[in-house]
Amino acid sequence: MASKAGHVIKCRAAVAWEAGKPLVIEEVEVAPPQAMEVRLKILFTSLCHTDVYFWEAKGQTPVFPRIFGHEAGGIVESIGEGVTDLAPGDHVLPVFTGECKECEHCKSEESNMCSLLRINTERGVMINDGESRFSINGKPVYHFLGTSTFSEYTVVHSGCVAKINPEAPLDKVCVLSCGISTGLGATLNVAKPPKGSTVAVFGLGAVGLAAAEGARIAGASRIIGVDVNPKRFDEAKKFGVNEFVNPKDYDRPVQEVLAEMTGGGVDRSIECTGNISAMISAFECVHDGWGVAVLVGVPNKDAVFQTHPLKLLNERNLKGTFFGNYKPRSDLPSVVEKYMNKELELEKFITHEVPFSEINKAFDYMLQGEGLRCIIRMDA
Ligand code: NAD
Ligand code: ZN
């Protein structure tokens, strides 16, 4: 194909015209990338809960028409002015949060909360000029999380793109661009369980199972899964979760059950539910003296975390993390390498696959709570 660099590309995109209505495959026009932007050809994308949540638009400002999608793998098609570290042909993972490499967060070794490119769920335009790069018959179609990967081509800020090993299969590593890295990093970068320790994982969805995968990699000897949905327990066995607790089976707080099972508390706990009482239990179930609890779930906006301060004074630690503390551009390439050298398994997260033309099926699977990740092939 002749180069389209600098020109509009017409391609297929799955457009959400209204909240909660099936997406419609439309021909869209994708403008060339502006300064510090890149245009990507998306090859594989997958569906994450955040897409569904904003598509349903319950409780947030609705931004429509919009192109959703933020977990994906693709190839750089063309680059805008000022982009020096990416070139056409590079294999990349777009990420919903960025790394400008210049702000105080990017310069801090401890933070991944870039001030310029931090996640913004309400913005539907590019930061360069406040406009959308997508249109249909001259009318704008809005972006989502700066990624909009439910399109054959998309424009993304170059700071939100991780360049990865070109040998990595994009149909597998695309799941690292959101949920799996979040859970994995929560364990490996934040909870840091010592070898032989006991880890509790609250919530056995894709994020929690990725946290369990992190515990397996770290060499935890006991991984206890806590979920109110016992259907999740079967799948979780593939992730090295070897004990299960359903809080609904007990008439006392689950933290007491866990303390009894472990002689005083678990060494580490990772909360991946978004439920406030699970967050409190996840903190209170860690061992005094050294236990570390890490909150990952996104709570409802009125939630209040309540615990007795003595629980902290007794040397329990409470932390929270965003995107598993990974800096997208600096750290994701090495997570991909963990998969390439077989330290990390991704296949077991991928339970479904659909052609792009049937993208609405991926929504159905997620709404029915079926499986973990559904890969959407853009060429079909
Ligand atoms: P999911 O819905 O697939 O899984 C959540 C699980 O938690 C379900 O199996 C559910 O049954 C279980 N659960 C709910 N309430 C519970 C309770 N009280 N006790 C025990 N288990 C309970 O979701 P997911 O895609 O795995 O995401 C998990 C959470 O992580 C969500 O809140 C999501 O918004 C959040 N998240 C956070 C980040 C971040 O950067 N911090 C990034 C991505 C996702
Ligand atoms: Zn920054």
CSV table of C-alpha atoms and ligand atoms in Angstrom, one decimal:
chain,number,residue,atom,x,y,z
A,1,MET,CA,0.0,0.0,0.0
A,2,ALA,CA,1.3,3.5,-0.8
A,3,SER,CA,2.2,5.6,2.2
A,4,LYS,CA,-0.8,7.5,3.6
A,5,ALA,CA,1.5,9.6,5.9
A,6,GLY,CA,0.2,13.1,6.1
A,7,HIS,CA,-3.1,12.2,4.6
A,8,VAL,CA,-6.5,11.2,6.0
A,9,ILE,CA,-7.1,7.4,6.2
A,10,LYS,CA,-10.5,6.0,5.7
A,11,CYS,CA,-11.1,2.8,7.7
A,12,ARG,CA,-13.5,0.8,9.8
A,13,ALA,CA,-14.2,1.7,13.3
A,14,ALA,CA,-16.8,0.5,15.9
A,15,VAL,CA,-18.7,3.6,16.8
A,16,ALA,CA,-20.8,3.9,20.0
A,17,TRP,CA,-23.5,6.4,19.0
A,18,GLU,CA,-25.4,6.2,22.3
A,19,ALA,CA,-24.9,4.9,25.8
A,20,GLY,CA,-25.6,1.2,26.1
A,21,LYS,CA,-26.5,0.7,22.4
A,22,PRO,CA,-24.6,-1.9,20.3
A,23,LEU,CA,-21.6,-0.5,18.5
A,24,VAL,CA,-21.9,0.1,14.8
A,25,ILE,CA,-19.1,-0.6,12.3
A,26,GLU,CA,-18.8,2.6,10.3
A,27,GLU,CA,-16.3,4.1,7.8
A,28,VAL,CA,-14.5,6.8,9.6
A,29,GLU,CA,-11.9,9.3,8.6
A,30,VAL,CA,-8.7,9.4,10.7
A,31,ALA,CA,-6.7,12.6,10.4
A,32,PRO,CA,-2.9,12.5,10.3
A,33,PRO,CA,-1.0,12.7,13.7
A,34,GLN,CA,-0.1,16.2,14.9
A,35,ALA,CA,2.9,17.3,16.9
A,36,MET,CA,4.0,14.6,19.4
A,37,GLU,CA,1.3,12.2,18.2
A,38,VAL,CA,1.5,8.9,16.2
A,39,ARG,CA,-1.1,7.1,14.1
A,40,LEU,CA,-1.3,3.4,14.8
A,41,LYS,CA,-2.7,0.5,12.8
A,42,ILE,CA,-4.4,-1.6,15.4
A,43,LEU,CA,-4.2,-5.4,14.8
A,44,PHE,CA,-5.7,-6.8,18.0
A,45,THR,CA,-7.7,-5.2,20.7
A,46,SER,CA,-9.5,-6.6,23.7
A,47,LEU,CA,-12.4,-5.5,25.9
A,48,CYS,CA,-11.9,-4.4,29.5
A,49,HIS,CA,-14.5,-3.4,32.1
A,50,THR,CA,-13.6,0.2,31.8
A,51,ASP,CA,-14.9,0.3,28.2
A,52,VAL,CA,-18.2,-1.2,29.2
A,53,TYR,CA,-18.5,1.1,32.2
A,54,PHE,CA,-18.1,4.2,30.1
A,55,TRP,CA,-20.2,2.8,27.3
A,56,GLU,CA,-23.1,2.3,29.7
A,57,ALA,CA,-22.4,5.8,30.9
A,58,LYS,CA,-24.2,5.4,34.2
A,59,GLY,CA,-23.2,8.1,36.6
A,60,GLN,CA,-20.7,9.9,34.3
A,61,THR,CA,-21.0,12.7,31.8
A,62,PRO,CA,-21.8,10.9,28.5
A,63,VAL,CA,-19.5,11.6,25.6
A,64,PHE,CA,-21.0,10.3,22.3
A,65,PRO,CA,-20.5,9.4,19.5
A,66,ARG,CA,-17.3,7.8,20.8
A,67,ILE,CA,-14.8,5.1,19.8
A,68,PHE,CA,-14.0,3.0,22.8
A,69,GLY,CA,-11.1,0.5,23.3
A,70,HIS,CA,-7.8,0.9,25.2
A,71,GLU,CA,-6.3,-2.6,25.5
A,72,ALA,CA,-4.6,-3.3,22.2
A,73,GLY,CA,-1.5,-4.1,20.1
A,74,GLY,CA,-0.5,-2.5,16.8
A,75,ILE,CA,2.1,-1.0,14.5
A,76,VAL,CA,3.1,2.6,14.0
A,77,GLU,CA,1.8,3.8,10.6
A,78,SER,CA,3.1,7.4,10.7
A,79,ILE,CA,4.5,9.9,13.2
A,80,GLY,CA,3.8,13.6,13.9
A,81,GLU,CA,6.3,16.4,14.3
A,82,GLY,CA,8.7,16.1,17.2
A,83,VAL,CA,8.4,12.4,17.7
A,84,THR,CA,11.9,11.0,17.9
A,85,ASP,CA,11.6,7.6,19.7
A,86,LEU,CA,9.0,5.9,17.5
A,87,ALA,CA,9.1,5.2,13.7
A,88,PRO,CA,6.7,3.7,11.2
A,89,GLY,CA,6.7,-0.1,11.6
A,90,ASP,CA,7.4,-0.2,15.3
A,91,HIS,CA,5.3,-2.7,17.3
A,92,VAL,CA,3.6,-1.0,20.1
A,93,LEU,CA,1.1,-1.2,22.9
A,94,PRO,CA,-1.1,2.0,23.4
A,95,VAL,CA,-1.7,2.7,27.0
A,96,PHE,CA,-4.6,4.7,28.7
A,97,THR,CA,-2.2,6.6,30.8
A,98,GLY,CA,1.1,8.1,29.7
A,99,GLU,CA,4.6,9.0,30.5
A,100,CYS,CA,5.9,12.3,29.2
A,101,LYS,CA,9.3,11.7,30.8
A,102,GLU,CA,9.5,15.4,31.8
A,103,CYS,CA,7.1,16.1,34.7
A,104,GLU,CA,7.9,15.6,38.4
A,105,HIS,CA,6.0,12.3,38.4
A,106,CYS,CA,7.9,10.9,35.4
A,107,LYS,CA,11.2,12.0,37.0
A,108,SER,CA,10.3,10.4,40.3
A,109,GLU,CA,11.4,6.7,40.5
A,110,GLU,CA,8.3,6.1,42.7
A,111,SER,CA,5.5,7.5,40.7
A,112,ASN,CA,3.8,6.6,37.4
A,113,MET,CA,1.1,9.3,37.7
A,114,CYS,CA,2.4,11.5,34.8
A,115,SER,CA,0.9,15.0,35.2
A,116,LEU,CA,0.6,15.6,31.4
A,117,LEU,CA,-0.8,12.3,30.3
A,118,ARG,CA,-2.5,10.8,33.3
A,119,ILE,CA,-5.8,9.0,32.6
A,120,ASN,CA,-8.7,11.3,31.8
A,121,THR,CA,-12.0,9.5,31.2
A,122,GLU,CA,-14.0,12.6,30.3
A,123,ARG,CA,-11.8,14.0,27.6
A,124,GLY,CA,-12.8,13.0,24.1
A,125,VAL,CA,-10.2,15.1,22.2
A,126,MET,CA,-6.5,15.2,21.7
A,127,ILE,CA,-4.5,17.6,24.1
A,128,ASN,CA,-2.6,19.2,21.3
A,129,ASP,CA,-5.5,21.2,19.8
A,130,GLY,CA,-8.5,20.1,21.7
A,131,GLU,CA,-10.0,18.4,18.6
A,132,SER,CA,-10.8,14.8,17.6
A,133,ARG,CA,-8.8,13.1,14.9
A,134,PHE,CA,-11.9,10.9,14.0
A,135,SER,CA,-14.8,12.1,11.9
A,136,ILE,CA,-17.7,10.9,9.8
A,137,ASN,CA,-18.9,13.2,7.1
A,138,GLY,CA,-17.1,16.1,8.7
A,139,LYS,CA,-18.7,15.6,12.1
A,140,PRO,CA,-16.3,14.6,15.0
A,141,VAL,CA,-16.4,11.2,16.7
A,142,TYR,CA,-14.8,11.4,20.1
A,143,HIS,CA,-11.8,9.6,21.6
A,144,PHE,CA,-11.7,7.4,24.7
A,145,LEU,CA,-8.8,7.4,27.2
A,146,GLY,CA,-6.6,8.9,24.4
A,147,THR,CA,-6.5,5.4,22.8
A,148,SER,CA,-9.7,4.5,20.9
A,149,THR,CA,-8.5,1.1,19.7
A,150,PHE,CA,-11.8,-0.1,18.3
A,151,SER,CA,-10.7,1.4,15.0
A,152,GLU,CA,-8.4,0.0,12.3
A,153,TYR,CA,-6.4,3.2,12.7
A,154,THR,CA,-6.2,5.5,15.6
A,155,VAL,CA,-4.2,8.6,16.7
A,156,VAL,CA,-2.5,8.5,20.1
A,157,HIS,CA,-0.1,10.8,22.0
A,158,SER,CA,3.4,9.4,21.6
A,159,GLY,CA,3.8,9.5,25.4
A,160,CYS,CA,1.0,6.9,25.6
A,161,VAL,CA,2.7,4.3,23.4
A,162,ALA,CA,5.1,1.6,24.6
A,163,LYS,CA,7.5,0.3,21.9
A,164,ILE,CA,7.9,-3.5,22.4
A,165,ASN,CA,9.9,-6.4,21.0
A,166,PRO,CA,8.7,-6.9,17.4
A,167,GLU,CA,8.8,-10.7,17.8
A,168,ALA,CA,6.2,-10.6,20.5
A,169,PRO,CA,2.8,-11.9,19.3
A,170,LEU,CA,0.5,-8.9,19.4
A,171,ASP,CA,-2.6,-11.2,19.7
A,172,LYS,CA,-1.3,-12.2,23.2
A,173,VAL,CA,0.7,-9.3,24.5
A,174,CYS,CA,-2.1,-6.8,23.7
A,175,VAL,CA,-3.7,-7.8,27.1
A,176,LEU,CA,-0.7,-6.2,28.8
A,177,SER,CA,-1.8,-2.8,27.9
A,178,CYS,CA,-4.3,-2.5,30.8
A,179,GLY,CA,-5.8,-5.0,33.3
A,180,ILE,CA,-3.1,-7.8,33.3
A,181,SER,CA,-0.3,-5.4,33.9
A,182,THR,CA,-2.3,-3.7,36.6
A,183,GLY,CA,-2.8,-6.9,38.7
A,184,LEU,CA,0.7,-8.2,38.0
A,185,GLY,CA,2.4,-4.9,39.0
A,186,ALA,CA,0.2,-4.6,42.1
A,187,THR,CA,1.9,-7.8,43.3
A,188,LEU,CA,5.4,-7.5,41.9
A,189,ASN,CA,6.0,-3.8,42.3
A,190,VAL,CA,3.9,-2.9,45.3
A,191,ALA,CA,3.0,-5.9,47.5
A,192,LYS,CA,6.4,-7.6,46.8
A,193,PRO,CA,5.7,-10.9,48.5
A,194,PRO,CA,8.8,-12.6,49.8
A,195,LYS,CA,9.4,-16.1,48.5
A,196,GLY,CA,7.4,-18.7,50.5
A,197,SER,CA,4.9,-16.1,51.8
A,198,THR,CA,1.1,-16.3,51.9
A,199,VAL,CA,-0.9,-14.0,49.7
A,200,ALA,CA,-4.7,-13.4,49.7
A,201,VAL,CA,-6.3,-12.0,46.5
A,202,PHE,CA,-9.7,-10.4,46.8
A,203,GLY,CA,-11.7,-10.6,43.6
A,204,LEU,CA,-10.8,-13.2,41.0
A,205,GLY,CA,-11.5,-11.3,37.8
A,206,ALA,CA,-8.8,-10.7,35.2
A,207,VAL,CA,-7.1,-8.1,37.4
A,208,GLY,CA,-7.1,-10.3,40.5
A,209,LEU,CA,-5.9,-13.4,38.6
A,210,ALA,CA,-3.1,-11.3,37.2
A,211,ALA,CA,-2.2,-10.4,40.8
A,212,ALA,CA,-2.3,-14.1,41.6
A,213,GLU,CA,0.0,-14.7,38.6
A,214,GLY,CA,2.4,-12.2,40.2
A,215,ALA,CA,2.3,-14.1,43.5
A,216,ARG,CA,3.1,-17.3,41.6
A,217,ILE,CA,6.0,-15.6,39.9
A,218,ALA,CA,7.3,-14.2,43.2
A,219,GLY,CA,7.3,-17.7,44.7
A,220,ALA,CA,4.4,-17.4,47.2
A,221,SER,CA,3.7,-20.7,48.7
A,222,ARG,CA,0.0,-20.1,49.5
A,223,ILE,CA,-2.3,-18.1,47.3
A,224,ILE,CA,-5.8,-17.7,48.8
A,225,GLY,CA,-8.6,-16.5,46.5
A,226,VAL,CA,-11.5,-14.6,48.1
A,227,ASP,CA,-14.6,-14.0,46.0
A,228,VAL,CA,-18.3,-13.9,46.5
A,229,ASN,CA,-18.8,-15.6,43.2
A,230,PRO,CA,-17.9,-19.3,43.6
A,231,LYS,CA,-17.9,-19.7,39.8
A,232,ARG,CA,-14.6,-17.9,39.7
A,233,PHE,CA,-12.9,-20.6,41.7
A,234,ASP,CA,-12.5,-23.2,38.9
A,235,GLU,CA,-10.8,-20.7,36.5
A,236,ALA,CA,-8.6,-19.5,39.4
A,237,LYS,CA,-7.0,-22.9,39.9
A,238,LYS,CA,-5.2,-22.4,36.6
A,239,PHE,CA,-3.5,-19.4,38.2
A,240,GLY,CA,-2.0,-21.2,41.2
A,241,VAL,CA,-4.8,-20.1,43.5
A,242,ASN,CA,-4.8,-23.1,45.8
A,243,GLU,CA,-7.3,-22.2,48.5
A,244,PHE,CA,-10.6,-20.4,48.3
A,245,VAL,CA,-12.8,-18.4,50.7
A,246,ASN,CA,-16.3,-17.2,49.9
A,247,PRO,CA,-17.2,-14.5,52.4
A,248,LYS,CA,-20.9,-15.5,52.0
A,249,ASP,CA,-20.2,-18.9,53.6
A,250,TYR,CA,-19.4,-17.3,57.0
A,251,ASP,CA,-21.3,-15.3,59.5
A,252,ARG,CA,-18.2,-13.5,60.7
A,253,PRO,CA,-15.9,-11.1,58.9
A,254,VAL,CA,-13.7,-12.8,56.3
A,255,GLN,CA,-10.6,-11.2,57.8
A,256,GLU,CA,-11.2,-13.3,60.9
A,257,VAL,CA,-11.5,-16.4,58.8
A,258,LEU,CA,-8.3,-15.6,57.0
A,259,ALA,CA,-6.4,-14.9,60.2
A,260,GLU,CA,-7.5,-18.3,61.5
A,261,MET,CA,-6.4,-20.1,58.4
A,262,THR,CA,-3.0,-18.5,58.5
A,263,GLY,CA,-2.0,-18.3,62.1
A,264,GLY,CA,-2.6,-14.6,62.6
A,265,GLY,CA,-2.9,-13.1,59.1
A,266,VAL,CA,-1.6,-13.2,55.5
A,267,ASP,CA,1.7,-11.7,54.6
A,268,ARG,CA,0.3,-9.8,51.7
A,269,SER,CA,-3.2,-9.1,50.3
A,270,ILE,CA,-4.2,-7.6,47.0
A,271,GLU,CA,-7.7,-6.2,46.6
A,272,CYS,CA,-9.1,-6.3,43.1
A,273,THR,CA,-12.9,-5.9,43.6
A,274,GLY,CA,-13.8,-2.2,43.8
A,275,ASN,CA,-16.0,-3.2,46.8
A,276,ILE,CA,-15.3,-1.0,49.9
A,277,SER,CA,-16.0,-3.8,52.5
A,278,ALA,CA,-13.6,-6.1,50.6
A,279,MET,CA,-11.0,-3.3,50.7
A,280,ILE,CA,-11.3,-3.0,54.5
A,281,SER,CA,-11.2,-6.8,54.9
A,282,ALA,CA,-8.1,-7.0,52.6
A,283,PHE,CA,-6.4,-4.5,55.0
A,284,GLU,CA,-7.5,-6.1,58.2
A,285,CYS,CA,-6.5,-9.6,57.2
A,286,VAL,CA,-2.8,-8.9,56.9
A,287,HIS,CA,-0.5,-10.0,59.7
A,288,ASP,CA,0.5,-7.4,62.2
A,289,GLY,CA,4.2,-6.5,62.3
A,290,TRP,CA,4.8,-6.8,58.5
A,291,GLY,CA,1.7,-7.4,56.5
A,292,VAL,CA,1.1,-5.3,53.4
A,293,ALA,CA,-2.3,-4.7,51.8
A,294,VAL,CA,-2.6,-3.2,48.3
A,295,LEU,CA,-5.8,-1.7,47.0
A,296,VAL,CA,-6.4,-1.9,43.2
A,297,GLY,CA,-10.2,-1.8,42.7
A,298,VAL,CA,-11.9,1.4,41.8
A,299,PRO,CA,-14.5,2.2,44.5
A,300,ASN,CA,-17.8,3.8,44.1
A,301,LYS,CA,-17.6,7.6,44.5
A,302,ASP,CA,-19.2,7.8,48.0
A,303,ALA,CA,-17.1,5.0,49.5
A,304,VAL,CA,-15.4,5.7,52.8
A,305,PHE,CA,-12.5,3.5,54.1
A,306,GLN,CA,-13.0,3.0,57.8
A,307,THR,CA,-10.7,1.0,60.1
A,308,HIS,CA,-9.3,1.4,63.7
A,309,PRO,CA,-6.0,3.2,63.6
A,310,LEU,CA,-4.5,0.6,66.0
A,311,LYS,CA,-4.6,-1.8,63.1
A,312,LEU,CA,-2.0,0.5,61.4
A,313,LEU,CA,0.0,1.2,64.6
A,314,ASN,CA,0.4,-2.6,64.9
A,315,GLU,CA,2.5,-2.4,61.8
A,316,ARG,CA,0.1,-3.3,59.1
A,317,ASN,CA,0.7,-1.4,55.9
A,318,LEU,CA,-1.8,-0.1,53.4
A,319,LYS,CA,-1.0,1.0,49.9
A,320,GLY,CA,-2.9,1.8,46.7
A,321,THR,CA,-1.7,1.5,43.1
A,322,PHE,CA,-2.6,2.7,39.7
A,323,PHE,CA,-1.6,0.6,36.6
A,324,GLY,CA,0.5,-1.6,38.9
A,325,ASN,CA,3.0,1.2,39.4
A,326,TYR,CA,4.4,0.6,35.9
A,327,LYS,CA,5.6,3.5,33.9
A,328,PRO,CA,4.1,2.6,30.5
A,329,ARG,CA,7.0,3.5,28.2
A,330,SER,CA,9.9,2.6,30.5
A,331,ASP,CA,8.5,-0.6,32.0
A,332,LEU,CA,6.0,-2.3,29.7
A,333,PRO,CA,8.7,-3.5,27.3
A,334,SER,CA,10.2,-5.6,30.1
A,335,VAL,CA,6.8,-7.0,31.0
A,336,VAL,CA,6.5,-8.2,27.4
A,337,GLU,CA,9.9,-9.8,27.8
A,338,LYS,CA,8.7,-11.7,30.9
A,339,TYR,CA,6.1,-13.3,28.6
A,340,MET,CA,8.7,-13.9,25.8
A,341,ASN,CA,11.0,-15.8,28.3
A,342,LYS,CA,8.0,-17.8,29.6
A,343,GLU,CA,8.1,-16.4,33.1
A,344,LEU,CA,4.6,-14.9,32.6
A,345,GLU,CA,1.8,-16.8,31.0
A,346,LEU,CA,-0.8,-14.9,29.1
A,347,GLU,CA,-2.7,-17.6,27.2
A,348,LYS,CA,-4.8,-18.5,30.2
A,349,PHE,CA,-6.2,-15.0,30.4
A,350,ILE,CA,-7.5,-15.2,26.8
A,351,THR,CA,-10.8,-17.2,26.9
A,352,HIS,CA,-12.5,-15.9,23.8
A,353,GLU,CA,-11.8,-14.4,20.4
A,354,VAL,CA,-14.1,-12.7,17.9
A,355,PRO,CA,-13.7,-10.9,14.5
A,356,PHE,CA,-14.0,-7.1,14.6
A,357,SER,CA,-17.3,-7.3,12.7
A,358,GLU,CA,-18.7,-9.2,15.8
A,359,ILE,CA,-17.3,-6.9,18.4
A,360,ASN,CA,-20.7,-6.7,20.2
A,361,LYS,CA,-20.3,-10.3,21.1
A,362,ALA,CA,-17.3,-9.4,23.3
A,363,PHE,CA,-19.6,-7.0,25.2
A,364,ASP,CA,-22.1,-9.8,25.6
A,365,TYR,CA,-19.5,-12.1,27.1
A,366,MET,CA,-18.4,-9.4,29.6
A,367,LEU,CA,-21.9,-8.5,30.5
A,368,GLN,CA,-22.7,-12.2,31.2
A,369,GLY,CA,-19.5,-12.5,33.3
A,370,GLU,CA,-18.2,-15.1,30.9
A,371,GLY,CA,-14.5,-15.7,30.7
A,372,LEU,CA,-11.6,-13.2,31.3
A,373,ARG,CA,-10.4,-11.6,28.1
A,374,CYS,CA,-11.9,-11.6,24.6
A,375,ILE,CA,-9.5,-10.8,21.8
A,376,ILE,CA,-10.9,-8.8,18.8
A,377,ARG,CA,-9.1,-9.4,15.5
A,378,MET,CA,-9.2,-6.3,13.5
A,379,ASP,CA,-8.6,-8.0,10.1
A,380,ALA,CA,-11.7,-10.1,10.3
B,1,NAD,P1,-14.2,-8.2,37.6
B,1,NAD,O1,-15.5,-7.6,37.8
B,1,NAD,O2,-13.9,-9.2,36.5
B,1,NAD,O3,-13.8,-8.9,39.0
B,1,NAD,C1,-14.1,-8.5,40.3
B,1,NAD,C2,-14.4,-9.7,41.2
B,1,NAD,O4,-14.6,-9.2,42.5
B,1,NAD,C3,-15.6,-10.5,40.8
B,1,NAD,O5,-15.3,-11.8,40.6
B,1,NAD,C4,-16.6,-10.3,42.0
B,1,NAD,O6,-17.4,-11.4,42.2
B,1,NAD,C5,-15.6,-10.0,43.1
B,1,NAD,N1,-16.1,-9.3,44.2
B,1,NAD,C6,-17.0,-8.3,44.2
B,1,NAD,N2,-17.3,-7.9,45.5
B,1,NAD,C7,-16.6,-8.7,46.3
B,1,NAD,C8,-16.4,-8.8,47.7
B,1,NAD,N3,-17.1,-8.0,48.5
B,1,NAD,N4,-15.6,-9.8,48.2
B,1,NAD,C9,-14.9,-10.6,47.4
B,1,NAD,N5,-15.0,-10.5,46.0
B,1,NAD,C10,-15.8,-9.6,45.5
B,1,NAD,O7,-13.2,-6.9,37.5
B,1,NAD,P2,-11.7,-6.8,37.0
B,1,NAD,O8,-11.7,-6.4,35.6
B,1,NAD,O9,-10.9,-7.9,37.4
B,1,NAD,O10,-11.3,-5.4,37.8
B,1,NAD,C11,-11.1,-5.5,39.2
B,1,NAD,C12,-11.1,-4.1,39.8
B,1,NAD,O11,-9.8,-3.4,39.4
B,1,NAD,C13,-12.2,-3.1,39.3
B,1,NAD,O12,-12.6,-2.3,40.4
B,1,NAD,C14,-11.5,-2.2,38.3
B,1,NAD,O13,-12.1,-1.0,38.1
B,1,NAD,C15,-10.1,-2.1,38.9
B,1,NAD,N6,-9.0,-1.6,38.1
B,1,NAD,C16,-8.1,-0.8,38.7
B,1,NAD,C17,-7.0,-0.3,38.0
B,1,NAD,C18,-6.0,0.5,38.7
B,1,NAD,O14,-5.1,1.0,38.0
B,1,NAD,N7,-6.0,0.7,40.0
B,1,NAD,C19,-6.9,-0.7,36.6
B,1,NAD,C20,-7.8,-1.6,36.0
B,1,NAD,C21,-8.9,-2.0,36.8
B,2,ZN,ZN,4.9,13.0,32.9
